[in-house]
CSV table of C-alpha atoms and ligand atoms in Angstrom, one decimal:
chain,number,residue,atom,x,y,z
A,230,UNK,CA,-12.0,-13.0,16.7
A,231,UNK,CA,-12.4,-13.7,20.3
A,232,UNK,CA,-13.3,-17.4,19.4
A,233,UNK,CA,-10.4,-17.6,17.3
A,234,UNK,CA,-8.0,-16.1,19.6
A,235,UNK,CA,-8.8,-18.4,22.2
A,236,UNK,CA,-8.9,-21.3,20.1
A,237,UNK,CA,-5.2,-20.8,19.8
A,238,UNK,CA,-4.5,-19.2,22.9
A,239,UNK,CA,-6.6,-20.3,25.6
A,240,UNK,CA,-7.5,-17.0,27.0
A,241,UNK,CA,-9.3,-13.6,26.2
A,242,UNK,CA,-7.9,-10.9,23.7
A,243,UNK,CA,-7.5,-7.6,25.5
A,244,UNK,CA,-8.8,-5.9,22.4
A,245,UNK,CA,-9.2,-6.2,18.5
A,246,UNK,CA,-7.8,-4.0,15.7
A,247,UNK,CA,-9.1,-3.5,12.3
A,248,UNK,CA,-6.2,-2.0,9.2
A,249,UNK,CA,-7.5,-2.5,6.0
A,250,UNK,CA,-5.7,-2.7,2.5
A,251,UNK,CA,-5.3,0.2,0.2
A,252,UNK,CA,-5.6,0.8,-3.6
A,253,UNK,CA,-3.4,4.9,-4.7
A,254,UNK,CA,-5.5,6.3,-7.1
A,255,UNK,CA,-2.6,8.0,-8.6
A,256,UNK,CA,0.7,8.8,-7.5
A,257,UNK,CA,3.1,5.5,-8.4
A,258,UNK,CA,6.6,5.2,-6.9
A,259,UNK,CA,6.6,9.0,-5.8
A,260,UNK,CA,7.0,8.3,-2.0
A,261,UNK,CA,10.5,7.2,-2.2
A,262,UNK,CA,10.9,10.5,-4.8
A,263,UNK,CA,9.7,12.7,-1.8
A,264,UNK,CA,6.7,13.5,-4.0
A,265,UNK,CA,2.7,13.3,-3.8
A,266,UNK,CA,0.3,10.0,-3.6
A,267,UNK,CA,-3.3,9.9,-3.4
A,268,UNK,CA,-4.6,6.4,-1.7
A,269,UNK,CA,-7.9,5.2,-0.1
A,270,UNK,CA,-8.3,2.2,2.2
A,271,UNK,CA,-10.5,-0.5,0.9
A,272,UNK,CA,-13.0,-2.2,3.0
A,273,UNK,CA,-10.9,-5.7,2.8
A,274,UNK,CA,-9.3,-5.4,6.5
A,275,UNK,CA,-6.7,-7.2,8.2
A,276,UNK,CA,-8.0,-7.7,11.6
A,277,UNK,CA,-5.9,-8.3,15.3
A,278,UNK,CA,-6.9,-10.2,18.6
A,279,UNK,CA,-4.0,-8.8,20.7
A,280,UNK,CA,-3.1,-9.7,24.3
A,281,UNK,CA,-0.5,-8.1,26.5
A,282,UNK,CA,2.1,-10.2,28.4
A,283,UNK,CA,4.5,-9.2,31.3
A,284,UNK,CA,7.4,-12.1,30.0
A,285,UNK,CA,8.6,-10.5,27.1
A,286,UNK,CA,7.9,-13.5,24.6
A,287,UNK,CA,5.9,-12.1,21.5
A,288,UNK,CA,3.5,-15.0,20.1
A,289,UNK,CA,1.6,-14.7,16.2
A,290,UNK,CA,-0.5,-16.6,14.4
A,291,UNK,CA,-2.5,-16.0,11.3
A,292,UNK,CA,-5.7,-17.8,9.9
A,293,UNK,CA,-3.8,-17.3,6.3
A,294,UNK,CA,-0.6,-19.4,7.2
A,295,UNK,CA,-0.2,-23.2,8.2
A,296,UNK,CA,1.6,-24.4,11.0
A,297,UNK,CA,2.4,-23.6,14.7
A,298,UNK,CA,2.5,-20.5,16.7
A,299,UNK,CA,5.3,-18.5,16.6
A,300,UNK,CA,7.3,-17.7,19.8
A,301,UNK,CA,9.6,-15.2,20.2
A,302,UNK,CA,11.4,-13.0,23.2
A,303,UNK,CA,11.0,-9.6,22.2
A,304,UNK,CA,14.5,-9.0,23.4
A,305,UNK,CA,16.0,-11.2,20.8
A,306,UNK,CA,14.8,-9.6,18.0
A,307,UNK,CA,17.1,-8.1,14.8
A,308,UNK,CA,17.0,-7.8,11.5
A,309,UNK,CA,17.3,-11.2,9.6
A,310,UNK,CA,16.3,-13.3,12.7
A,311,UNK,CA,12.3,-13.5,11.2
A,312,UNK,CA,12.4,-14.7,7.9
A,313,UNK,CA,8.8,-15.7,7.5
A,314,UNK,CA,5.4,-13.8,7.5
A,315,UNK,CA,6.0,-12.7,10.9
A,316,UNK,CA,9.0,-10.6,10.2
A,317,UNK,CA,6.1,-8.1,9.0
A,318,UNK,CA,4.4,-7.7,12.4
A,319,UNK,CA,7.9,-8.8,14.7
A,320,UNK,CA,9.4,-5.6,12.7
A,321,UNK,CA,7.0,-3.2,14.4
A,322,UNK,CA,7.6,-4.2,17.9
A,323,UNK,CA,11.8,-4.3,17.3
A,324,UNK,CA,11.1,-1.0,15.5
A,325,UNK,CA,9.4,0.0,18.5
A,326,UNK,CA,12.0,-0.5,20.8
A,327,UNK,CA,14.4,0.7,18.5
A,328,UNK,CA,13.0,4.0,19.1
A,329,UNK,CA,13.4,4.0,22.7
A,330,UNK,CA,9.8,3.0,23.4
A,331,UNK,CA,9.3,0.3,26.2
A,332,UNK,CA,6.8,-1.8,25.0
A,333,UNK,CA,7.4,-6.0,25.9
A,334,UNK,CA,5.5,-8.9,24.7
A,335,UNK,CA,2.2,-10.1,23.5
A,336,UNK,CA,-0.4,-12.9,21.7
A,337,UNK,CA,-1.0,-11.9,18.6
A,338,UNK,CA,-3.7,-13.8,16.1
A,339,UNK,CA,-4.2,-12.3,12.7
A,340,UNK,CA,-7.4,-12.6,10.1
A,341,UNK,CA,-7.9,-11.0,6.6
A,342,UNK,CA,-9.6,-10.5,4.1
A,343,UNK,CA,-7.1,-8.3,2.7
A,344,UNK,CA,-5.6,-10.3,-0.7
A,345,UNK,CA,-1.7,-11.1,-0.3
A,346,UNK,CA,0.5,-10.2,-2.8
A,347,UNK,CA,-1.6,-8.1,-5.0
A,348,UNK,CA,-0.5,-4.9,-4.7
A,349,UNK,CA,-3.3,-3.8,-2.1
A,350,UNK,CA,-0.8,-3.9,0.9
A,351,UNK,CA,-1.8,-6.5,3.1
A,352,UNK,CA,2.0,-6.1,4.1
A,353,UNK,CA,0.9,-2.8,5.3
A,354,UNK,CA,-2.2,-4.0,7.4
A,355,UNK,CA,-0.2,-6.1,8.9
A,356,UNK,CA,2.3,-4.0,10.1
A,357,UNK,CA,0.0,-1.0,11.3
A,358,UNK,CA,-2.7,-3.2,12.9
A,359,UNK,CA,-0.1,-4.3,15.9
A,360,UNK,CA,1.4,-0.7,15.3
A,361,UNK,CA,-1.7,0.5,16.5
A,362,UNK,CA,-2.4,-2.6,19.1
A,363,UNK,CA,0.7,-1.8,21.1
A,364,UNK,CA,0.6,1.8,20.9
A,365,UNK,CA,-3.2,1.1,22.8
A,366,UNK,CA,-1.6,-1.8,25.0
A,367,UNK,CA,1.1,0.2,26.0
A,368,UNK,CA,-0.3,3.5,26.6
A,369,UNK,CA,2.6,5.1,23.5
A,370,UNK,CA,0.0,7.8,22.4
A,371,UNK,CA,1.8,7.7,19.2
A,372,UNK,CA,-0.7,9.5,17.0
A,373,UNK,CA,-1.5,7.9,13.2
A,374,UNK,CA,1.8,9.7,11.0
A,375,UNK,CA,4.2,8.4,13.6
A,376,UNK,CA,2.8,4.6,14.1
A,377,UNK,CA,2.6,4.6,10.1
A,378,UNK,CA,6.3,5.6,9.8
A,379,UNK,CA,7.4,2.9,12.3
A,380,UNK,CA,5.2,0.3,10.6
A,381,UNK,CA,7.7,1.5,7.4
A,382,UNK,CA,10.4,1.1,9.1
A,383,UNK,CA,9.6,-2.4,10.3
A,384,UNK,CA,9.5,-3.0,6.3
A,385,UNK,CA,12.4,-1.5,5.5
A,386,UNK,CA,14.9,-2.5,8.3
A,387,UNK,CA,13.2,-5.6,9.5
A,388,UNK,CA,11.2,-7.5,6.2
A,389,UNK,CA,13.9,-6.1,3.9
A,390,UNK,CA,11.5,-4.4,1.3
A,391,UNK,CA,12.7,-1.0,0.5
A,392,UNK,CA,9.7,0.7,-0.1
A,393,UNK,CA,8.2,4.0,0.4
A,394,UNK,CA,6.3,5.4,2.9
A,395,UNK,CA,2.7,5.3,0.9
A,396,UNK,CA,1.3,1.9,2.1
A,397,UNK,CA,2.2,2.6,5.9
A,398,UNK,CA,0.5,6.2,5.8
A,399,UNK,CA,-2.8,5.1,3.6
A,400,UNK,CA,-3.7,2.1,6.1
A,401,UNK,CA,-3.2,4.6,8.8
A,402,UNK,CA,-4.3,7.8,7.6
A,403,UNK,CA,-7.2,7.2,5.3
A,404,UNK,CA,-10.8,7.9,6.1
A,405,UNK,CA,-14.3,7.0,5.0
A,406,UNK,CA,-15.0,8.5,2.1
A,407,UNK,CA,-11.8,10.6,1.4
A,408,UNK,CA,-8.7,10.4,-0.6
A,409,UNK,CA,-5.7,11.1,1.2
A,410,UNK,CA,-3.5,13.6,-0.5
A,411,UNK,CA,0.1,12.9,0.8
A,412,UNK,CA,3.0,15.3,0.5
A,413,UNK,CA,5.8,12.9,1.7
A,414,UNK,CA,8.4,15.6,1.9
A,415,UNK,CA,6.5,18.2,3.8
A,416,UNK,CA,4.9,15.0,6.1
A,417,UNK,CA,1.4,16.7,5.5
A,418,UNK,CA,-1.4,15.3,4.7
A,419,UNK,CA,-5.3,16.6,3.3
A,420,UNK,CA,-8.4,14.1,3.2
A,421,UNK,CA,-10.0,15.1,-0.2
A,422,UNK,CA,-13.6,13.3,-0.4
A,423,UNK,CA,-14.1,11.3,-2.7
A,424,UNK,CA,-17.4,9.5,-3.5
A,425,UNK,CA,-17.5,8.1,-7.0
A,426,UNK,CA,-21.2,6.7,-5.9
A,427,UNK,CA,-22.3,10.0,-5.4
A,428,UNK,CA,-21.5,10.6,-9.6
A,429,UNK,CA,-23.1,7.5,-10.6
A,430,UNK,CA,-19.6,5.8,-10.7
A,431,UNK,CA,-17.8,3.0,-9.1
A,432,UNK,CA,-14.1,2.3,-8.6
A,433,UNK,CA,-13.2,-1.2,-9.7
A,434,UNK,CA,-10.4,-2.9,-8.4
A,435,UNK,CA,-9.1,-6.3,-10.8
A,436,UNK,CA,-6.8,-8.6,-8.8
A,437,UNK,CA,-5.5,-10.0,-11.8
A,438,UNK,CA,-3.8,-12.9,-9.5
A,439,UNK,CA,-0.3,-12.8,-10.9
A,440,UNK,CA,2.7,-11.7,-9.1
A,441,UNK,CA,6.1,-11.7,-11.7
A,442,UNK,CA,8.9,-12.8,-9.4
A,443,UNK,CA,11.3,-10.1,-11.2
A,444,UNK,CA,9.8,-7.9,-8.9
A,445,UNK,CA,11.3,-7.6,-5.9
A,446,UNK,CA,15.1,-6.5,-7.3
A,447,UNK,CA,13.4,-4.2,-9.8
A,448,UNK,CA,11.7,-2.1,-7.2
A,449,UNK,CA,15.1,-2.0,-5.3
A,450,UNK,CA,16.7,-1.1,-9.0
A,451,UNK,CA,14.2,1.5,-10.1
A,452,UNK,CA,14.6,3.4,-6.5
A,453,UNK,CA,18.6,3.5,-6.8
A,454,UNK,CA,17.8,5.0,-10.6
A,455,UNK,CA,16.0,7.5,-9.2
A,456,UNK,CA,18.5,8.4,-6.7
A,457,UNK,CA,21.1,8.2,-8.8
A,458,UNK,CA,19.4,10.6,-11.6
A,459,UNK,CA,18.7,13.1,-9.0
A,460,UNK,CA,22.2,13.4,-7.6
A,461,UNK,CA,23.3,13.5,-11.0
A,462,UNK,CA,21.4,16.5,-11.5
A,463,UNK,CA,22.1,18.0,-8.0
A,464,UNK,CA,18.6,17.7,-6.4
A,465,UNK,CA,17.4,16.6,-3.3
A,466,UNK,CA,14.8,14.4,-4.6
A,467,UNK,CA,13.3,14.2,-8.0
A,468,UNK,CA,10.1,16.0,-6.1
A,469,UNK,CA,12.0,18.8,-7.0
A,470,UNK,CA,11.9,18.7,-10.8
A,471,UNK,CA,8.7,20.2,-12.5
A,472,UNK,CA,7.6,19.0,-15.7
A,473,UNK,CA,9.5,22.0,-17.3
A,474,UNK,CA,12.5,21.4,-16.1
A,475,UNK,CA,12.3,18.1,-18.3
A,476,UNK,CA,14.2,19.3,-21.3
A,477,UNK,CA,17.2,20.1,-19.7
A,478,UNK,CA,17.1,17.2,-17.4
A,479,UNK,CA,17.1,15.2,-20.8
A,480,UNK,CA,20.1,17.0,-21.4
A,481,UNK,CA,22.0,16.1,-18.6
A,482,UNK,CA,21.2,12.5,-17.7
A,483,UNK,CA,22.1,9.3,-19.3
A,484,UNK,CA,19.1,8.0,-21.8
A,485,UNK,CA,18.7,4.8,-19.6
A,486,UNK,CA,17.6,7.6,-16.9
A,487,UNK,CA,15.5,10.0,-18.7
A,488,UNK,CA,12.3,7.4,-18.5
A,489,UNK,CA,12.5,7.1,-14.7
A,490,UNK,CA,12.6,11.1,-14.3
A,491,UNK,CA,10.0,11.3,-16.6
A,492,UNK,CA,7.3,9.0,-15.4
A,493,UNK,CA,8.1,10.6,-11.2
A,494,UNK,CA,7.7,14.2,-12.2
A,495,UNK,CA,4.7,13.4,-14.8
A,496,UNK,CA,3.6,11.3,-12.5
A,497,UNK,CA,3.6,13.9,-8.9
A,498,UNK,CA,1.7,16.6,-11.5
A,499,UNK,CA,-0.7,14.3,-12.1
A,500,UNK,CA,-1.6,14.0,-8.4
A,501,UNK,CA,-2.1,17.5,-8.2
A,502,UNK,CA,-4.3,17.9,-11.1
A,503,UNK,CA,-6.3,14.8,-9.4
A,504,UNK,CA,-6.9,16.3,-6.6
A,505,UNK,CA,-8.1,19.6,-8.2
A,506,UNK,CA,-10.4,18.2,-9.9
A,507,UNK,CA,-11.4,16.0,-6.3
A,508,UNK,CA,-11.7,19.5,-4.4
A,509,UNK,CA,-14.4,20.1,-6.9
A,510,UNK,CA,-16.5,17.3,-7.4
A,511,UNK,CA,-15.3,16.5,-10.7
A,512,UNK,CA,-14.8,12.8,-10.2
A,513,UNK,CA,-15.1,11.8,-13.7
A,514,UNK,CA,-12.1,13.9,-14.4
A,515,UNK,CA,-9.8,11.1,-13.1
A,516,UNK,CA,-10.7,8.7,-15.9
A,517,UNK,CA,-8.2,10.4,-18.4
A,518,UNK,CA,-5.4,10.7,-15.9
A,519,UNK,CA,-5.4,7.4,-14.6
A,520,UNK,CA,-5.3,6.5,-17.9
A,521,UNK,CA,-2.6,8.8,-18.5
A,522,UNK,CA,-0.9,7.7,-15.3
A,523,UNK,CA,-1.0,3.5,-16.6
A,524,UNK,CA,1.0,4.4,-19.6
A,525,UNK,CA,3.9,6.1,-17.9
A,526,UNK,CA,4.2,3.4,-15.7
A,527,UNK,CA,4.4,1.1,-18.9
A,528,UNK,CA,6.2,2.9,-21.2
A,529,UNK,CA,8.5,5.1,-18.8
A,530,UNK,CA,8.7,3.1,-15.9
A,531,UNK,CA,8.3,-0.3,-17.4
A,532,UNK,CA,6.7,-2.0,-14.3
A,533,UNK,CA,3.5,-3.1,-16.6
A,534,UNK,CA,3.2,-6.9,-17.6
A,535,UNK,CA,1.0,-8.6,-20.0
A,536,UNK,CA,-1.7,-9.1,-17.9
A,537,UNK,CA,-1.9,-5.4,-16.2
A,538,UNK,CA,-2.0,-3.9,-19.7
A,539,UNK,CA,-4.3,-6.3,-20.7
A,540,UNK,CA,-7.0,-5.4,-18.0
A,541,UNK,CA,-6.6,-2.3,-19.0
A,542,UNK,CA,-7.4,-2.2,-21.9
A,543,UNK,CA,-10.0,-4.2,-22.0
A,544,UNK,CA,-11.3,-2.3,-19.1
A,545,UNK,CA,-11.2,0.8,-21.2
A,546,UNK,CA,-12.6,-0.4,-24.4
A,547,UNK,CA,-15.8,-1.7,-22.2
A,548,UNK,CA,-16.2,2.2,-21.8
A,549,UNK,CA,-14.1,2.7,-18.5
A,550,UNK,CA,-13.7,5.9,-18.2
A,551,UNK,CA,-10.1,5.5,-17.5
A,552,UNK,CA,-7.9,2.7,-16.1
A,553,UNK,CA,-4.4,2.3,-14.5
A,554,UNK,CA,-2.3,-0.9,-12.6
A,555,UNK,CA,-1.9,0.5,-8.8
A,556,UNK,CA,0.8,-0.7,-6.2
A,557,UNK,CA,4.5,-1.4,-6.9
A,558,UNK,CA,4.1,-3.0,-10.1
A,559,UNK,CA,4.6,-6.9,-12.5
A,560,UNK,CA,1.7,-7.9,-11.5
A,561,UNK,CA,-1.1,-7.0,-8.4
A,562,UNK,CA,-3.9,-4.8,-9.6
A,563,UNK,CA,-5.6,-3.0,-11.5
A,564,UNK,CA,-8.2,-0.1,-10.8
A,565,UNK,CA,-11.1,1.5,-13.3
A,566,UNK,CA,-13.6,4.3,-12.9
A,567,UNK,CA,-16.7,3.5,-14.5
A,568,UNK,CA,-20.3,4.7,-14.8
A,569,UNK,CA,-22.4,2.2,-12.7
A,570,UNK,CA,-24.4,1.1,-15.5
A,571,UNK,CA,-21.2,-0.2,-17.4
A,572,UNK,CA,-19.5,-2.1,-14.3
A,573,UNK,CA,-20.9,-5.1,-15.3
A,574,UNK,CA,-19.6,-4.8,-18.9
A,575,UNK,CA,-16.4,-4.0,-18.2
A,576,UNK,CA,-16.0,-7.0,-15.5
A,577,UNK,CA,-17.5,-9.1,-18.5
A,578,UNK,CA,-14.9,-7.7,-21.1
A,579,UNK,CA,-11.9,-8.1,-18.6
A,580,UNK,CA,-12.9,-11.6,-17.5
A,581,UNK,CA,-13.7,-12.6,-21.5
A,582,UNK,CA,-10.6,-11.2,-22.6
A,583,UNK,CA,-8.1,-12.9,-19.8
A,584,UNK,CA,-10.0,-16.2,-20.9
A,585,UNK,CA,-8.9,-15.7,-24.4
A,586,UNK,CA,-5.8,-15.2,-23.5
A,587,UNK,CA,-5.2,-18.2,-21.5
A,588,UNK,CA,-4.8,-16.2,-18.0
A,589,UNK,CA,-6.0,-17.3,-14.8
A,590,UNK,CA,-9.7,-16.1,-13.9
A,591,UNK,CA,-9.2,-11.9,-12.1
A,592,UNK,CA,-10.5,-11.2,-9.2
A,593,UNK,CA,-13.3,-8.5,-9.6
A,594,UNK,CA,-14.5,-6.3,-6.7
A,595,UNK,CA,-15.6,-2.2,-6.9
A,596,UNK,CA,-14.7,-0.3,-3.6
A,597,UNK,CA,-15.5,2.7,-1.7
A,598,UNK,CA,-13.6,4.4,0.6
A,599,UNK,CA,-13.1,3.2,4.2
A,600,UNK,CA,-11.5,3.7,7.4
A,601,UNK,CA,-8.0,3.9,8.2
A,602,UNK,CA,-6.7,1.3,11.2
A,603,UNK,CA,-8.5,1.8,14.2
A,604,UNK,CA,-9.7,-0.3,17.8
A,605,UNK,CA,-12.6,-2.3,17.0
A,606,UNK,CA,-13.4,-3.5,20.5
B,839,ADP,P1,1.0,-6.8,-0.6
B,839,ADP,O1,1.4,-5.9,0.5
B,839,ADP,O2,0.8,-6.1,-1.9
B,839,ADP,O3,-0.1,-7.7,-0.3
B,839,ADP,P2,3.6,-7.9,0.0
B,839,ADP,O4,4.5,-8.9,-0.7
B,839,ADP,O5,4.1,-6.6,0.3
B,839,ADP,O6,2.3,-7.8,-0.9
B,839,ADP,O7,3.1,-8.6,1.3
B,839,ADP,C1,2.5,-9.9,1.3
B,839,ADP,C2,3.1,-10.7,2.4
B,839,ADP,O8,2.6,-10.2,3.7
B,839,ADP,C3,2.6,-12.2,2.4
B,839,ADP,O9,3.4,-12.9,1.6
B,839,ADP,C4,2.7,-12.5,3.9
B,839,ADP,O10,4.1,-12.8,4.2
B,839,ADP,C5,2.4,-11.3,4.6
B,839,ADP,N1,1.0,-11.2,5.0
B,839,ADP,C6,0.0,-10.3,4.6
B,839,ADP,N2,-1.2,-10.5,5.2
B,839,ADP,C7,-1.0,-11.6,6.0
B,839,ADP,C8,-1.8,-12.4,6.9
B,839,ADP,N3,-3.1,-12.0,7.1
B,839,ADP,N4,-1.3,-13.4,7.6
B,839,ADP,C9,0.0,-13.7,7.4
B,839,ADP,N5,0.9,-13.1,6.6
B,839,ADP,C10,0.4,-12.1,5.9
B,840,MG,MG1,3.3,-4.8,0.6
């Protein structure tokens, strides 16, 4: 990185930052619901050269994009001036400021191995990787919750994405060899371990390579059903409807609705359940409600495509022991447990079938794990 950074540069780094990607094991569209996720950060990291500068112009550049530098005075930033890559990383430092913090300029040069677009939130590492370079270069003191919620915010107000605060917290929350059991609401969080080695099992993670473009208005659609259904039925958040309470929700919604409360409050007691069985070592336990969790999203939520479903299923019929699509859905990826000794069968059968089909080769990888964002040098 410190080859790299000069390269483009012509000077020393003052430090580097690592923020990796993330895959939820369970717990799909519940953050903007107020309700429970359960991530781990992936060893694919987004990594940041970062140098301080005393002129207030803000310079990025990132191995993954073509073309020049882009220069910026931090002074001019708003929402809608950055319309490229770099409205992920601008965002932070004009959410920064925005918050009353005095931080100014710096190079920034960006390298991952973190795959764009697939659901594992490369947004995400972005984002918190200068969170956390300027909260170090400008002595903010910030602590992990806070930076995460200004690396949302940066999304939301800045890049325009609506999302939740799951990504943001996972990338800068998670640690070796836990799960992160978030309660969005409450703003707490417990680090469950989780070592699916440890039981003889492995987590697969299938890029399957497609993103649907119908994505991006659906996720904006699906949040205002949600808010919609739980004003309708005088709640705060749908976090505040237990599975119980489904019957007479059914009777006082719209039908369109009913799906969309379904899938969030099925969804939020499935997290819980997860992480019981977590607390006690029972690893295997998650096959059935990832499963469980895949077709909710499919049926209920209807964020599923052709080519999640498909990986699924021919994940499961390998002899996963359970099998869901993870991130914001139509498209991205898709996770399995499995016993070691079947991995290679069930990356055969999902390749094989996605051949027969016609679709474009997946991206196969099994992950443990790994460290939240953190100063690297
Ligand atoms: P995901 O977060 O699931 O990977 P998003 O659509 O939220 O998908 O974010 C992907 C976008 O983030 C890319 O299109 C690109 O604009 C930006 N991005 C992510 N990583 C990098 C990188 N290393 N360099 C430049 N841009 C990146
Ligand atoms: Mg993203």
């Amino acid at each position: 990185m410190n080859e790299a950074f000069r390269r483009v540069y012509g000077t020393r780094p003052d430090g580097i930052w690592a923020a990796p990607g993330r895959v939820n094991l369970i717990g799909e569209h519940t953050d903007y619901n107020d309700g429970f996720a359960l991530p781990i950060a992936i060893p694919q990291t987004t990594l940041l050269a970062a140098r301080r500068r005393e002129d207030g112009r803000l310079r990025l550049h990132s191995s993954q994009v073509d073309g020049p530098v882009v220069d910026l005075a931090v002074t001019d930033l708003e929402p809608g001036a950055v319309t490229t890559w770099a409205a992920y990383p601008t965002g932070v430092v004009w959410a920064l400021r925005e918050a009353g913090h005095r931080v100014g300029g710096a190079d920034l040069h960006f390298d991952s191995t973190v795959p764009t677009g697939a659901g594992l939130s490369s947004s995400a590492a972005l984002e918190c990787a200068v969170a956390f370079a300027y909260d170090d270069l400008y002595g903010l003191g910030l602590g992990r919750p806070r930076l995460a919620l200004l690396a949302q915010r940066a999304e939301n107000a800045f890049a325009g994405v609506p999302c939740g605060a799951l990504d943001q917290m996972a990338v800068a929350c998670c640690t070796v060899g836990a799960a992160l059991h978030l309660d969005i609401r409450a703003g707490t969080q417990e680090q469950v371990p989780f070592a699916p080695e440890a039981r003889g099992l492995r987590l697969l993670v299938i890029d399957t390579r497609v993103k649907h473009d119908l994505g991006d208005g659906a996720y904006a659609a699906l949040r205002a059903g949600c808010e919609h259904a739980s004003a309708l039925l005088g709640l705060a958040a749908l976090r505040d409807l237990s599975p119980a309470d489904l019957p007479w929700a059914g009777r006082t919604l719209p039908a369109r609705l009913l799906p969309l409360v379904r899938h969030i409050v099925t969804e939020n007691a499935r997290v819980t359940e997860a992480v019981s069985h977590l607390r006690a070592g029972r690893v295997e336990e998650l096959g059935p409600i990832l499963t469980a969790g895949h077709a909710s999203l499919r049926d209920d939520y209807r964020i599923s495509c052709a080519e999640t479903d498909l990986a699924v299923e021919a994940a499961l019929g390998a002899g996963a022991l359970g099998a869901r699509m993870t991130g914001g859905g139509f498209g991205g990826s898709v996770i399995a447990l499995v016993g070691r000794d079947r991995a290679e069968a069930v990356g055969a059968a999902v390749s094989g079938a996605f051949r027969s089909a016609g679709y474009q080769e997946p991206h196969l990888f099994s992950v443990a794990p790994a460290a939240g964002a953190r100063r690297i040098a």
